[in-house]
mmCIF file with all atom_site columns, C-alpha atoms in Angstrom:
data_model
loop_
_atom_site.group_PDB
_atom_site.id
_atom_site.type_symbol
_atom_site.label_atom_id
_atom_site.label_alt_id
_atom_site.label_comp_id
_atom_site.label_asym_id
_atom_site.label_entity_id
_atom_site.label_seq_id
_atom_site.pdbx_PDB_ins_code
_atom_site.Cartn_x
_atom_site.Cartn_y
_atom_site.Cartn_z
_atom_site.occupancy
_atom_site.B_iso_or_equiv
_atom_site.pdbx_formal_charge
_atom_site.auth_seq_id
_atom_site.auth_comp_id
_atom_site.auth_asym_id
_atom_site.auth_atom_id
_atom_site.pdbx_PDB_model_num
ATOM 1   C CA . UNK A 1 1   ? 0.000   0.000   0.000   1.00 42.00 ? 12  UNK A CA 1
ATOM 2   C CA . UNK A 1 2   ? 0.980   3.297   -0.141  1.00 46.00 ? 13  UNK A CA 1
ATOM 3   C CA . UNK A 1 3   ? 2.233   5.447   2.650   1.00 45.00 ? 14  UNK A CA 1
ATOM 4   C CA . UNK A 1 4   ? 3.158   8.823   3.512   1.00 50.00 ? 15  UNK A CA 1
ATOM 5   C CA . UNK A 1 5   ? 1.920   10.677  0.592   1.00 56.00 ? 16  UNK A CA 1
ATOM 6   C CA . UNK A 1 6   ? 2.776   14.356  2.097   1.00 60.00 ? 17  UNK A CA 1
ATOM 7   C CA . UNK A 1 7   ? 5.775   13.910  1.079   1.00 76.00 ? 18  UNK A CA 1
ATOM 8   C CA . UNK A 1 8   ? 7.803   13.229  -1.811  1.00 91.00 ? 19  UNK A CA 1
ATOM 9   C CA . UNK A 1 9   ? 8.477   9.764   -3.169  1.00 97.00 ? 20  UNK A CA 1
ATOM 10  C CA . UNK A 1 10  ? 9.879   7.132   -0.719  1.00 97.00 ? 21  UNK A CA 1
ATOM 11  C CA . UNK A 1 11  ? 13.606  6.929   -2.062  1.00 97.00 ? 22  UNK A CA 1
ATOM 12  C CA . UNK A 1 12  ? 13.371  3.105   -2.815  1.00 97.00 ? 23  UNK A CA 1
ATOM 13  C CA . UNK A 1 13  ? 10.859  3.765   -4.957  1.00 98.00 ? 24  UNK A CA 1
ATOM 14  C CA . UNK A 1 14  ? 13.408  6.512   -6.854  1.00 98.00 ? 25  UNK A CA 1
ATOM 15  C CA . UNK A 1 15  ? 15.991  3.879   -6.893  1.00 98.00 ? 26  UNK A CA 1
ATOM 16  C CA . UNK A 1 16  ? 13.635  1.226   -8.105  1.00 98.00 ? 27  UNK A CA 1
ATOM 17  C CA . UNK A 1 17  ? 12.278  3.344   -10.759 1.00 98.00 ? 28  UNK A CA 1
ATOM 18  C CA . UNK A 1 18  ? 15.482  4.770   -12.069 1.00 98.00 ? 29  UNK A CA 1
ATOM 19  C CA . UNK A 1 19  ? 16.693  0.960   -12.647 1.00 98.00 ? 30  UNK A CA 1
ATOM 20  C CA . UNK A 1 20  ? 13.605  0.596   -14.913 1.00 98.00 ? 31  UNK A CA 1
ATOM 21  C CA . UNK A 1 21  ? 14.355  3.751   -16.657 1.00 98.00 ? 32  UNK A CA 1
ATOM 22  C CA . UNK A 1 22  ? 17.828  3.050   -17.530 1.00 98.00 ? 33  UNK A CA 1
ATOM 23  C CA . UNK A 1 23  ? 16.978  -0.087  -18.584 1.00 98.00 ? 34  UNK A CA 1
ATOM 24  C CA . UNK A 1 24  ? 14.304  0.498   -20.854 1.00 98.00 ? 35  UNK A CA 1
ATOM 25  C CA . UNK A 1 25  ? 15.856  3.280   -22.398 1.00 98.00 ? 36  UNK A CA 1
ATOM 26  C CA . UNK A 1 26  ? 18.932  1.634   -22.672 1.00 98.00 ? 37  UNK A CA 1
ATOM 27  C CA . UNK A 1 27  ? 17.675  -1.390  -24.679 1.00 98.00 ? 38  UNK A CA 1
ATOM 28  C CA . UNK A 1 28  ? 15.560  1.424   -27.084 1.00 98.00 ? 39  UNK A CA 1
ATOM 29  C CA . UNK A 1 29  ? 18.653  3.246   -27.388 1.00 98.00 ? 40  UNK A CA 1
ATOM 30  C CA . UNK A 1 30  ? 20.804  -0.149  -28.409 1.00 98.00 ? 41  UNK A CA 1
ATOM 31  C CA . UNK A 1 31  ? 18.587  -2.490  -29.721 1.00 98.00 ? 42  UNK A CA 1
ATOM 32  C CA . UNK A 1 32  ? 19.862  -3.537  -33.733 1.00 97.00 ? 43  UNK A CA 1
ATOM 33  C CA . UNK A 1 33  ? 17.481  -4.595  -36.448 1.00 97.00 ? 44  UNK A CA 1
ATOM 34  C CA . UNK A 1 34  ? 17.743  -8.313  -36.706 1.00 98.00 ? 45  UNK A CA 1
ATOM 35  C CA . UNK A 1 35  ? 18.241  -9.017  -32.788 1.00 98.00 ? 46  UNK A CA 1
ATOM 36  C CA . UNK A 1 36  ? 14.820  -11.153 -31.568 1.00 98.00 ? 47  UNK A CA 1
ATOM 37  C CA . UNK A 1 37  ? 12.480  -10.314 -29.008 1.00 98.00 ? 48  UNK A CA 1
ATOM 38  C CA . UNK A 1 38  ? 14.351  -13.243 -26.717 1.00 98.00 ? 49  UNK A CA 1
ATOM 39  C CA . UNK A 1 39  ? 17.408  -11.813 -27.532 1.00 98.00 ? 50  UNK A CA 1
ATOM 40  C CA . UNK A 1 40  ? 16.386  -8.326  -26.197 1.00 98.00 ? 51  UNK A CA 1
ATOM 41  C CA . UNK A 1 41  ? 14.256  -9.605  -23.584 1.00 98.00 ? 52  UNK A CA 1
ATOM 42  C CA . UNK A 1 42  ? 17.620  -11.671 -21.839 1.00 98.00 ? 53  UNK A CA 1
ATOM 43  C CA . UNK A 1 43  ? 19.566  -8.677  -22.554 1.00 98.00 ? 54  UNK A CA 1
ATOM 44  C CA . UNK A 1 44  ? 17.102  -6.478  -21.013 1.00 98.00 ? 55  UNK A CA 1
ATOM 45  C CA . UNK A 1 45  ? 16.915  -8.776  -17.429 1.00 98.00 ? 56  UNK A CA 1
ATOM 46  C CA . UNK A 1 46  ? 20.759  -8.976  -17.212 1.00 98.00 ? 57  UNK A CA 1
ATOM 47  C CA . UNK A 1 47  ? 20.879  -5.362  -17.604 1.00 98.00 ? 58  UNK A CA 1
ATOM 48  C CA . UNK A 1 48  ? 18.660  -4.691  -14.735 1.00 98.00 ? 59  UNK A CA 1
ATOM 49  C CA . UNK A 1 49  ? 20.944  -7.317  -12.595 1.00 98.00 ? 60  UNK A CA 1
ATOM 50  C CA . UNK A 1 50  ? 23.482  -4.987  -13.293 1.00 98.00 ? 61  UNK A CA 1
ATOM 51  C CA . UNK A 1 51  ? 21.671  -1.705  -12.448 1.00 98.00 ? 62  UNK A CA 1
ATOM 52  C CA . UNK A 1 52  ? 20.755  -3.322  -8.753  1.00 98.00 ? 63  UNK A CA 1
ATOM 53  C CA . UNK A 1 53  ? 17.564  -5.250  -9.605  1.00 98.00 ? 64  UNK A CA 1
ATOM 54  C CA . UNK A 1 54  ? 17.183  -8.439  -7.300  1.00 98.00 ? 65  UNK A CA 1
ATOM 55  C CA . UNK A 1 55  ? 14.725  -9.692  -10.049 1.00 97.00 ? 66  UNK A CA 1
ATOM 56  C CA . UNK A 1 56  ? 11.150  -8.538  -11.547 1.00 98.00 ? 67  UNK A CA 1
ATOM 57  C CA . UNK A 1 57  ? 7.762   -8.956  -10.556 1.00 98.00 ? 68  UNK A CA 1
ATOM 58  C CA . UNK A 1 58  ? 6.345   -9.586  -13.603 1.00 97.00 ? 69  UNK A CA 1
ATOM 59  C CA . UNK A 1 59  ? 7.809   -10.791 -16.608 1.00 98.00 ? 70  UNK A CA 1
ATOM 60  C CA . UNK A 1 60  ? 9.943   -8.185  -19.106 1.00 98.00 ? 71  UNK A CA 1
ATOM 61  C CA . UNK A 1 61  ? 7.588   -7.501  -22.422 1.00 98.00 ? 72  UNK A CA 1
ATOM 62  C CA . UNK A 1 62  ? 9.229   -7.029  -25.787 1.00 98.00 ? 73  UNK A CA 1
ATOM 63  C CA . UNK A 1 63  ? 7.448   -6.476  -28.973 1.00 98.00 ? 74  UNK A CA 1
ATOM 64  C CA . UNK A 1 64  ? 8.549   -6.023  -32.178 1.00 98.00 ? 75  UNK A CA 1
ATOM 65  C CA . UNK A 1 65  ? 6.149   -5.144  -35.349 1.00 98.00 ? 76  UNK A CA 1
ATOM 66  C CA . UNK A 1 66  ? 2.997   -6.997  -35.227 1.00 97.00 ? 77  UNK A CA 1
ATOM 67  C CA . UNK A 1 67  ? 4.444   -7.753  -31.465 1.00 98.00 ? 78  UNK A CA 1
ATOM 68  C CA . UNK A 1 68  ? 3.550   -4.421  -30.151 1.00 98.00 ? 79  UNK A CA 1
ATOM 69  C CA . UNK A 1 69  ? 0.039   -4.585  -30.518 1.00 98.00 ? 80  UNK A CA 1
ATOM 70  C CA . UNK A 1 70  ? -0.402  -6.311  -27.025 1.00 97.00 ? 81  UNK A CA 1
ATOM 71  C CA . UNK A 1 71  ? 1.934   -5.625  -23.835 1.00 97.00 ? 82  UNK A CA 1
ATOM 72  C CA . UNK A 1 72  ? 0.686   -7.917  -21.404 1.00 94.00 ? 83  UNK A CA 1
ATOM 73  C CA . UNK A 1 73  ? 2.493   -9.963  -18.253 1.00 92.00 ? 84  UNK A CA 1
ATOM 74  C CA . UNK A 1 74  ? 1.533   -12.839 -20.089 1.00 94.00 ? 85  UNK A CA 1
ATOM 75  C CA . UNK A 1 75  ? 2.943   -11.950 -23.572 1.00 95.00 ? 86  UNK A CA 1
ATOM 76  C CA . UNK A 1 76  ? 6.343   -14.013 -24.003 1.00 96.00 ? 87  UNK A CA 1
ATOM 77  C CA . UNK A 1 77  ? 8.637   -12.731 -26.299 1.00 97.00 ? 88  UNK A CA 1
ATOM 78  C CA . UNK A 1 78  ? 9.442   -14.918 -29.525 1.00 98.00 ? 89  UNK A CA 1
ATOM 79  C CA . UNK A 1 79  ? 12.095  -15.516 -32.543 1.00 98.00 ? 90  UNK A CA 1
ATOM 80  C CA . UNK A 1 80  ? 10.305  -12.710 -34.024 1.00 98.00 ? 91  UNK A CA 1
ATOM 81  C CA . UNK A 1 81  ? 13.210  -10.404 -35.380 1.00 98.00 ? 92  UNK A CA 1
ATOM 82  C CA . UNK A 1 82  ? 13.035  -6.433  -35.377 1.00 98.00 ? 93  UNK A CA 1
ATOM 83  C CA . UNK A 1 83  ? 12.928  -5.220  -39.030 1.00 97.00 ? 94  UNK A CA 1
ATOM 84  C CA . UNK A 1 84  ? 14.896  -2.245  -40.578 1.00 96.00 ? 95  UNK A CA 1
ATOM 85  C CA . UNK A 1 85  ? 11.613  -0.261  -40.687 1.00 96.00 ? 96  UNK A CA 1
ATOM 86  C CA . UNK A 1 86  ? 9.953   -1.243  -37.540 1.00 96.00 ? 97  UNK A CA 1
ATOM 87  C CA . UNK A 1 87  ? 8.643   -0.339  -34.552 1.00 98.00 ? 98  UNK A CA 1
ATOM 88  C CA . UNK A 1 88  ? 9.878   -1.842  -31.070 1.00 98.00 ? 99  UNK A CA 1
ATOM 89  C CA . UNK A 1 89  ? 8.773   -1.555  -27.251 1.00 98.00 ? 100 UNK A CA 1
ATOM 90  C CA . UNK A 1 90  ? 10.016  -3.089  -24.195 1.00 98.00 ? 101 UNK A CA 1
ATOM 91  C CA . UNK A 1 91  ? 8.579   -2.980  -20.945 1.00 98.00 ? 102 UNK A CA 1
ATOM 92  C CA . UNK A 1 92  ? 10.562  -3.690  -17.477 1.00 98.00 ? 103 UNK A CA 1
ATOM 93  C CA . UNK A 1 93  ? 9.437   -4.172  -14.063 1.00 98.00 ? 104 UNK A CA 1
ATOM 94  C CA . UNK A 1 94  ? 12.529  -4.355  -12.027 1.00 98.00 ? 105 UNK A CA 1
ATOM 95  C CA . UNK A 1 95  ? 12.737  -4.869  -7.832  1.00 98.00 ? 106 UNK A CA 1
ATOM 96  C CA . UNK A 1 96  ? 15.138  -3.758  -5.260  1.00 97.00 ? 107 UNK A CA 1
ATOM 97  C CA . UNK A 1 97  ? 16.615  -5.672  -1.865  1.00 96.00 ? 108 UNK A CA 1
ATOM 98  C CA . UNK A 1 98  ? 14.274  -3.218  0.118   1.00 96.00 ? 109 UNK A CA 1
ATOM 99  C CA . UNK A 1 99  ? 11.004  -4.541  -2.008  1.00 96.00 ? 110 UNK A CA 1
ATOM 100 C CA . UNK A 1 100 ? 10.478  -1.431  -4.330  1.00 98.00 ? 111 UNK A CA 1
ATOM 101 C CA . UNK A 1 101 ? 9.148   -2.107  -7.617  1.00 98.00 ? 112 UNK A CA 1
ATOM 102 C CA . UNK A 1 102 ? 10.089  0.184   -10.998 1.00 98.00 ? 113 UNK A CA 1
ATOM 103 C CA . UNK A 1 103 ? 7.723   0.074   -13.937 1.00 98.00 ? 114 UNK A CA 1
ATOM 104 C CA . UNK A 1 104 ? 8.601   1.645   -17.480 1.00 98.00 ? 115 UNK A CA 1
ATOM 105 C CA . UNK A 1 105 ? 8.056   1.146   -20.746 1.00 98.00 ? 116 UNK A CA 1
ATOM 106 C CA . UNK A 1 106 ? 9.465   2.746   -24.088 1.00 98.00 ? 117 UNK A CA 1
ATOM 107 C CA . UNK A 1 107 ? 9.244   2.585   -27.399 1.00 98.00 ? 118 UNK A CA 1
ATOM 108 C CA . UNK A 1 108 ? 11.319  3.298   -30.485 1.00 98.00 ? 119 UNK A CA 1
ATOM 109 C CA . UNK A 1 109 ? 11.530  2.921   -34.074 1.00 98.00 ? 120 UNK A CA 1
ATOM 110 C CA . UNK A 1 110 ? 14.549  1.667   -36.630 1.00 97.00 ? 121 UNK A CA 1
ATOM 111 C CA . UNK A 1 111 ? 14.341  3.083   -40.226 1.00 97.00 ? 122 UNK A CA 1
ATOM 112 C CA . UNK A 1 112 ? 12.051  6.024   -41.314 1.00 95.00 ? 123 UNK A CA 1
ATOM 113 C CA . UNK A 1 113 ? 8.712   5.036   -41.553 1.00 96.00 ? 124 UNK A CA 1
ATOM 114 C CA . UNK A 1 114 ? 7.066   8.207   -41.751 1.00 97.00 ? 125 UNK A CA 1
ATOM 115 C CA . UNK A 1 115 ? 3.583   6.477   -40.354 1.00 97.00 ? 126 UNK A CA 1
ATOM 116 C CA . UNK A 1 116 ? 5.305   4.750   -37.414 1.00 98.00 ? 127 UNK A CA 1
ATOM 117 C CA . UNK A 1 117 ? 7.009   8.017   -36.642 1.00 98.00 ? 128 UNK A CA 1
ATOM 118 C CA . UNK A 1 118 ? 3.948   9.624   -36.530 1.00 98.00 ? 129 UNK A CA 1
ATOM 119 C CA . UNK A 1 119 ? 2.454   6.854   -33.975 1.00 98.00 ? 130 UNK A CA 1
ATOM 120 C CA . UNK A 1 120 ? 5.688   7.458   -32.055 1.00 98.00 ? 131 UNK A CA 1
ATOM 121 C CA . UNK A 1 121 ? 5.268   11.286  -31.697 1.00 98.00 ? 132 UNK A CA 1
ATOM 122 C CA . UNK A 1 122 ? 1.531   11.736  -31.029 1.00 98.00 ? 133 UNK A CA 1
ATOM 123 C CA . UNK A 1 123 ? 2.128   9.317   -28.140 1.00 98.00 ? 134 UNK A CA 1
ATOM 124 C CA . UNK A 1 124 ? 5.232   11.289  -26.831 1.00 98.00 ? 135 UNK A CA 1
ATOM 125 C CA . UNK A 1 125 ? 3.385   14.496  -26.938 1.00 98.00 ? 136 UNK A CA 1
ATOM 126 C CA . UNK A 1 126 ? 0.172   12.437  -25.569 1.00 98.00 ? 137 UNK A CA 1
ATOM 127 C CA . UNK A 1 127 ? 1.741   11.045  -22.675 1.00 98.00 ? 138 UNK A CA 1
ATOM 128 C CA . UNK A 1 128 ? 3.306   14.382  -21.604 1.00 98.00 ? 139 UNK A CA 1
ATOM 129 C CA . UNK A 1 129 ? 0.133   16.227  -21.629 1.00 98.00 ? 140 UNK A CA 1
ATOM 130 C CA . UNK A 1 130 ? -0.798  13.100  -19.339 1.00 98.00 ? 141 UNK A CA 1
ATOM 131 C CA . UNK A 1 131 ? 1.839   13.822  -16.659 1.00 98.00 ? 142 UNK A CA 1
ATOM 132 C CA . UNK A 1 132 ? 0.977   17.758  -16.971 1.00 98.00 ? 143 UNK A CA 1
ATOM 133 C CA . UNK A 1 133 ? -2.204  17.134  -16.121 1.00 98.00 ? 144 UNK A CA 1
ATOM 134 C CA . UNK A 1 134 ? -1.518  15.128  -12.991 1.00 98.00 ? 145 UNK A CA 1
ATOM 135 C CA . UNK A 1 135 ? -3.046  17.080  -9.486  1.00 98.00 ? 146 UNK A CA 1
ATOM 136 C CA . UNK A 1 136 ? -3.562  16.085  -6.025  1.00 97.00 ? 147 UNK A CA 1
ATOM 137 C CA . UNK A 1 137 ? -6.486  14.938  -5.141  1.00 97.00 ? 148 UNK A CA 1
ATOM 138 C CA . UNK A 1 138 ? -7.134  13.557  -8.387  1.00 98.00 ? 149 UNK A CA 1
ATOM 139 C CA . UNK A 1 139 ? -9.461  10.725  -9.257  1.00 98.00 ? 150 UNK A CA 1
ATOM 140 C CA . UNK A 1 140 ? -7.962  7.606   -11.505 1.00 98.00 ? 151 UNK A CA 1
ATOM 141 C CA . UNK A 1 141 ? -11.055 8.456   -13.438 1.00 98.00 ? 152 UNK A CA 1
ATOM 142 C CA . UNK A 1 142 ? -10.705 11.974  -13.474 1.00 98.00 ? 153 UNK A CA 1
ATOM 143 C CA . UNK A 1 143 ? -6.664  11.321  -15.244 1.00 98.00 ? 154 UNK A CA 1
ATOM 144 C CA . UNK A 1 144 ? -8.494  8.703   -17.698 1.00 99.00 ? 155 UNK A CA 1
ATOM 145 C CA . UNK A 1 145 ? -11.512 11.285  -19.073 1.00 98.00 ? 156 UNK A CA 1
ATOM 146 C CA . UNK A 1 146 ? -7.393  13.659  -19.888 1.00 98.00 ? 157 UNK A CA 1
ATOM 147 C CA . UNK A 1 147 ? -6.439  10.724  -22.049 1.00 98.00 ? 158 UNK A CA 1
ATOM 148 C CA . UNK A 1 148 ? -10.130 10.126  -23.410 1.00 98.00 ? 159 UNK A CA 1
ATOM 149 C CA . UNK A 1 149 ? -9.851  14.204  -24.529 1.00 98.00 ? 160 UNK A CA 1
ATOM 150 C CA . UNK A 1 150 ? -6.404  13.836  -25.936 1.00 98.00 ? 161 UNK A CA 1
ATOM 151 C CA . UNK A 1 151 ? -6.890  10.557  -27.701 1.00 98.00 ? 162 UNK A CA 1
ATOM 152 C CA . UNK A 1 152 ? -9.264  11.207  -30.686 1.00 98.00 ? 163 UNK A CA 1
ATOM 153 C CA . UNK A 1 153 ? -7.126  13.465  -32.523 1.00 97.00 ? 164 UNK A CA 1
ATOM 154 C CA . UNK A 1 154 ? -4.195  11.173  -32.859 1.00 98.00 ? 165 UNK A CA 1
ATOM 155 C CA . UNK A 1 155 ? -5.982  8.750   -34.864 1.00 97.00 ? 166 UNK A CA 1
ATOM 156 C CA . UNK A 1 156 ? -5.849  5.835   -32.883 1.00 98.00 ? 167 UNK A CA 1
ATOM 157 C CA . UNK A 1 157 ? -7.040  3.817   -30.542 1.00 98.00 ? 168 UNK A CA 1
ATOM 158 C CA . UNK A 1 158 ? -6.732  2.478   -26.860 1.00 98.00 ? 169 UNK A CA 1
ATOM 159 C CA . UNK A 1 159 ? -4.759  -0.494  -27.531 1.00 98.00 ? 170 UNK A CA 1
ATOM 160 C CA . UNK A 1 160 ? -5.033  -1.948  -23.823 1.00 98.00 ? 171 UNK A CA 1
ATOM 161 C CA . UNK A 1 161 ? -7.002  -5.164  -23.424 1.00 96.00 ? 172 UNK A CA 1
ATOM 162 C CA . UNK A 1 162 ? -8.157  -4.161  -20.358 1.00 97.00 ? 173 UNK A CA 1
ATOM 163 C CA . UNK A 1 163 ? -9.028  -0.327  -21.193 1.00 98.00 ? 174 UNK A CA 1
ATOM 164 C CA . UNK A 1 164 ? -6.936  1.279   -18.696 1.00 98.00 ? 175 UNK A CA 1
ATOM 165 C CA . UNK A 1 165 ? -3.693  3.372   -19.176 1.00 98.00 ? 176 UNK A CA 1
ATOM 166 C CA . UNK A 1 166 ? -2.064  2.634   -15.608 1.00 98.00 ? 177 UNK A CA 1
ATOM 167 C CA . UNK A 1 167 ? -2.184  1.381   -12.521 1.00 98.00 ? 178 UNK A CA 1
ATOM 168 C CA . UNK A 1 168 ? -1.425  1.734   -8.209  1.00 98.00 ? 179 UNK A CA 1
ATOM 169 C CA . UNK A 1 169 ? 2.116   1.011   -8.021  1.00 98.00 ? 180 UNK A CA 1
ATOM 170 C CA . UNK A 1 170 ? 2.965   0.433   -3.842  1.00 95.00 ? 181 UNK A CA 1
ATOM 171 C CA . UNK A 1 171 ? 5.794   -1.058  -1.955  1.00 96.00 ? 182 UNK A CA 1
ATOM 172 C CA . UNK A 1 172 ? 6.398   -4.896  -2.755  1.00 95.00 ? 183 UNK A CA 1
ATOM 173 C CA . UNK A 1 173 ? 2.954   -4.848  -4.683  1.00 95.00 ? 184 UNK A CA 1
ATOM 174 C CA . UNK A 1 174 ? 0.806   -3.429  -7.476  1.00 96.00 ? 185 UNK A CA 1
ATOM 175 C CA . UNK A 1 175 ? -2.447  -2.724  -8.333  1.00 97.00 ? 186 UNK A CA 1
ATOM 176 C CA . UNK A 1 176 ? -3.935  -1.967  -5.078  1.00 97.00 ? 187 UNK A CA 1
ATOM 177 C CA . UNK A 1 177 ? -6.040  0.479   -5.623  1.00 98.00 ? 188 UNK A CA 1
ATOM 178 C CA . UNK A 1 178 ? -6.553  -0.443  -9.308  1.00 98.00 ? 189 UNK A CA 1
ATOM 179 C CA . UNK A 1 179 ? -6.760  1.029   -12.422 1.00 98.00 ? 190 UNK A CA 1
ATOM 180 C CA . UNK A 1 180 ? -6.596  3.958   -14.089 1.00 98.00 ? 191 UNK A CA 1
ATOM 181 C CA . UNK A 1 181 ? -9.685  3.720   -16.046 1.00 98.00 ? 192 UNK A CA 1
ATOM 182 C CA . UNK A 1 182 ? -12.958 5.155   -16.874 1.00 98.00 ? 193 UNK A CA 1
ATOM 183 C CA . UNK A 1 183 ? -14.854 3.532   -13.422 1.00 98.00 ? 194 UNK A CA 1
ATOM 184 C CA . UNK A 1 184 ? -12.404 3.583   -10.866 1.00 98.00 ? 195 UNK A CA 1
ATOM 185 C CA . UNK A 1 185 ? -13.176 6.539   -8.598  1.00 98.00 ? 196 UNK A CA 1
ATOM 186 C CA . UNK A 1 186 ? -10.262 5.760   -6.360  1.00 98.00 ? 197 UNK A CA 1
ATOM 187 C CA . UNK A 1 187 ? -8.503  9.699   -5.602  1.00 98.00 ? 198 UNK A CA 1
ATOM 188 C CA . UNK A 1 188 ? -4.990  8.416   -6.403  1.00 98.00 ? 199 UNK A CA 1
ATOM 189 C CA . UNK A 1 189 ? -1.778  8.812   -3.847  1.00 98.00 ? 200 UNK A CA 1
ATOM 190 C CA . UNK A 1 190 ? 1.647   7.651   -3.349  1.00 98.00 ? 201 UNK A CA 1
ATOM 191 C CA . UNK A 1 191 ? 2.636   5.955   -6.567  1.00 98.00 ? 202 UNK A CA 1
ATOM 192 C CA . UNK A 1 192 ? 0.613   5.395   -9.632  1.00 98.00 ? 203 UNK A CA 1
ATOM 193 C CA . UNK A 1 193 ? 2.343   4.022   -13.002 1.00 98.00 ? 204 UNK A CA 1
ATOM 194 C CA . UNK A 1 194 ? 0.795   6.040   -16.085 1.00 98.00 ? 205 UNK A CA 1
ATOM 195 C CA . UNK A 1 195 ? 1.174   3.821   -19.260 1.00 98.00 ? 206 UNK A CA 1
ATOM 196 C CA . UNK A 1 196 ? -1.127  4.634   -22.813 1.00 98.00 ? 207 UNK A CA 1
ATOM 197 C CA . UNK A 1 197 ? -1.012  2.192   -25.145 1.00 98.00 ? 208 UNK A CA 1
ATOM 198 C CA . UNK A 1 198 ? -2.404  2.938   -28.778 1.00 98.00 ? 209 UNK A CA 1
ATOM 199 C CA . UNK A 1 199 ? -2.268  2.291   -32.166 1.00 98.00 ? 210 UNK A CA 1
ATOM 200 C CA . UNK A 1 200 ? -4.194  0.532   -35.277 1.00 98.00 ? 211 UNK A CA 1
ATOM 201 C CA . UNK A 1 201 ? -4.512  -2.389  -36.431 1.00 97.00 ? 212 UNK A CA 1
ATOM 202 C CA . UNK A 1 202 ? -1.052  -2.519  -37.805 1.00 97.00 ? 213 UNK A CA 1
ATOM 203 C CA . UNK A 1 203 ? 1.225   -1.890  -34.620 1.00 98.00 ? 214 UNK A CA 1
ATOM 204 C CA . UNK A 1 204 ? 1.205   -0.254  -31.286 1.00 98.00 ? 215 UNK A CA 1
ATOM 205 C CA . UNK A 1 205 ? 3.239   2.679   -29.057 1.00 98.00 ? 216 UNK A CA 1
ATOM 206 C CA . UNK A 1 206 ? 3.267   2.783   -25.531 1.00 98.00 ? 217 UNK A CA 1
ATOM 207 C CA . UNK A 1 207 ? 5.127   5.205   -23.053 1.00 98.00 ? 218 UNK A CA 1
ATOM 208 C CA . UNK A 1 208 ? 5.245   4.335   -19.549 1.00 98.00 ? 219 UNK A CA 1
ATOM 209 C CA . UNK A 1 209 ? 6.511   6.674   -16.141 1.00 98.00 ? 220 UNK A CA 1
ATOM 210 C CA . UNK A 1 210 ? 5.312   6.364   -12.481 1.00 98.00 ? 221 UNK A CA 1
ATOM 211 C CA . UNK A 1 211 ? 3.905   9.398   -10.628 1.00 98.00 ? 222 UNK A CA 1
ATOM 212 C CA . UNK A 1 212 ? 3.991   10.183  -6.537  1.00 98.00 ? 223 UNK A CA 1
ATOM 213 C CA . UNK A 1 213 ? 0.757   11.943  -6.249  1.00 98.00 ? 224 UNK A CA 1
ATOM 214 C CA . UNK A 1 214 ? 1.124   14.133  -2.674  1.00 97.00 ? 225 UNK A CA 1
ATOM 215 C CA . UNK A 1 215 ? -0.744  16.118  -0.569  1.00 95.00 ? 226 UNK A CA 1
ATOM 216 C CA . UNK A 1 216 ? 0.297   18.863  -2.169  1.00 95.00 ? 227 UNK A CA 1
ATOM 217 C CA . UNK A 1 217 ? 2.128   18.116  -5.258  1.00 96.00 ? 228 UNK A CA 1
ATOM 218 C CA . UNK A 1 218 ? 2.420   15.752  -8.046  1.00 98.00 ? 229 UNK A CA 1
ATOM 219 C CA . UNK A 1 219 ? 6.425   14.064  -8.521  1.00 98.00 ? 230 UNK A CA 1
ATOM 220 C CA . UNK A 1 220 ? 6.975   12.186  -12.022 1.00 98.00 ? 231 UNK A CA 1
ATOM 221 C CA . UNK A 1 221 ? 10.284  9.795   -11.164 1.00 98.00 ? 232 UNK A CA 1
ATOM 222 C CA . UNK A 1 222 ? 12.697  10.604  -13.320 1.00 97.00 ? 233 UNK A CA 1
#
């Protein structure tokens, strides 16, 4: 559960979280067209080892093309290969000795595909406008109708099989308080991972950060 909320974010959640942003951005930053969603995904857990992850909670997600239309725990990642014009995404969960969890995703694109680069871009500039929008005292509902403004004009749709974009995020567990979705009325504090997914029927883009929502402030981990 989460505790504390006055003030900012516990500091093993900072540590935690920074391991899954290094991580994740490290593997969009390095990952070659060719390498297979396997390959990436054991790169991607042996980096975390070596950032100060003790393991993950759930399973590392990496999809390539048709890959990335689902990111889901239970998606494993297969021999599929990552073209030259392509679009990738790999989502970590990593944990620390004191029980924190991390939770990012990113996703990036080889070659120029000017459609894919368009996907890419409306979600950037999406999923800022997300975090901007974040205030105390907010409802998980209340975040989701932001998204449900912000996502008609991009052309695509919510990609996430369970129609939420995010979730609680608390020490040594998730999901407490639920989802970030159209129903949950749950006012949101301590940490809540924000994470749209969209796309068409082709491929998907998803952009994942966790937020400490305070008493008086909202934090995004960076």
């Amino acid at each position: 559960m989460n505790r504390a909320v006055g003030a900012g974010p516990p500091d093993g959640l900072v540590r935690a979280q920074r391991i899954a942003i290094q991580a994740a951005e490290r593997i969009s930053d390095t990952t070659e067209a060719g390498q297979t969603e396997i390959e990436v995904r054991d790169r991607a857990d042996a980096l975390m080892t070596e950032l100060g992850s003790v393991g993950v909670w759930t399973p590392t997600v990496v999809g390539f093309g048709a890959g990335t239309l689902s990111c889901f725990p239970t998606d494993v990642p297969s021999a599929r290969p990552l073209w030259n014009l392509d679009l990738g995404m790999v989502d970590v969960h990593p944990t620390t000795t004191d029980g924190w969890f991390g939770d990012c995703t990113r996703s990036f694109i080889r070659g120029d595909n000017v459609p894919q680069q368009r996907a890419l871009s409306a979600l950037e500039t999406l999923h800022a406008e997300l975090l901007a929008a974040a205030q105390p005292g907010m409802r998980a509902c209340d975040l989701f109708a932001v998204f449900d403004r912000l996502l008609p004009p991009t052309g695509m749709v919510l990609l996430d099989r369970l129609q939420n974009i995010g979730h609680s995020l608390g020490h040594a567990s998730s999901y407490d308080e639920g989802y970030i979705d159209r129903h949950n009325e749950t006012v949101m504090t301590g940490a809540w991972a924000v994470e749209p997914f969209i796309g068409n029927h082709l491929y998907g883009v998803k952009r994942e950060d966790v937020i400490w929502f305070g008493d008086e402030r909202c934090t995004v981990i960076a």
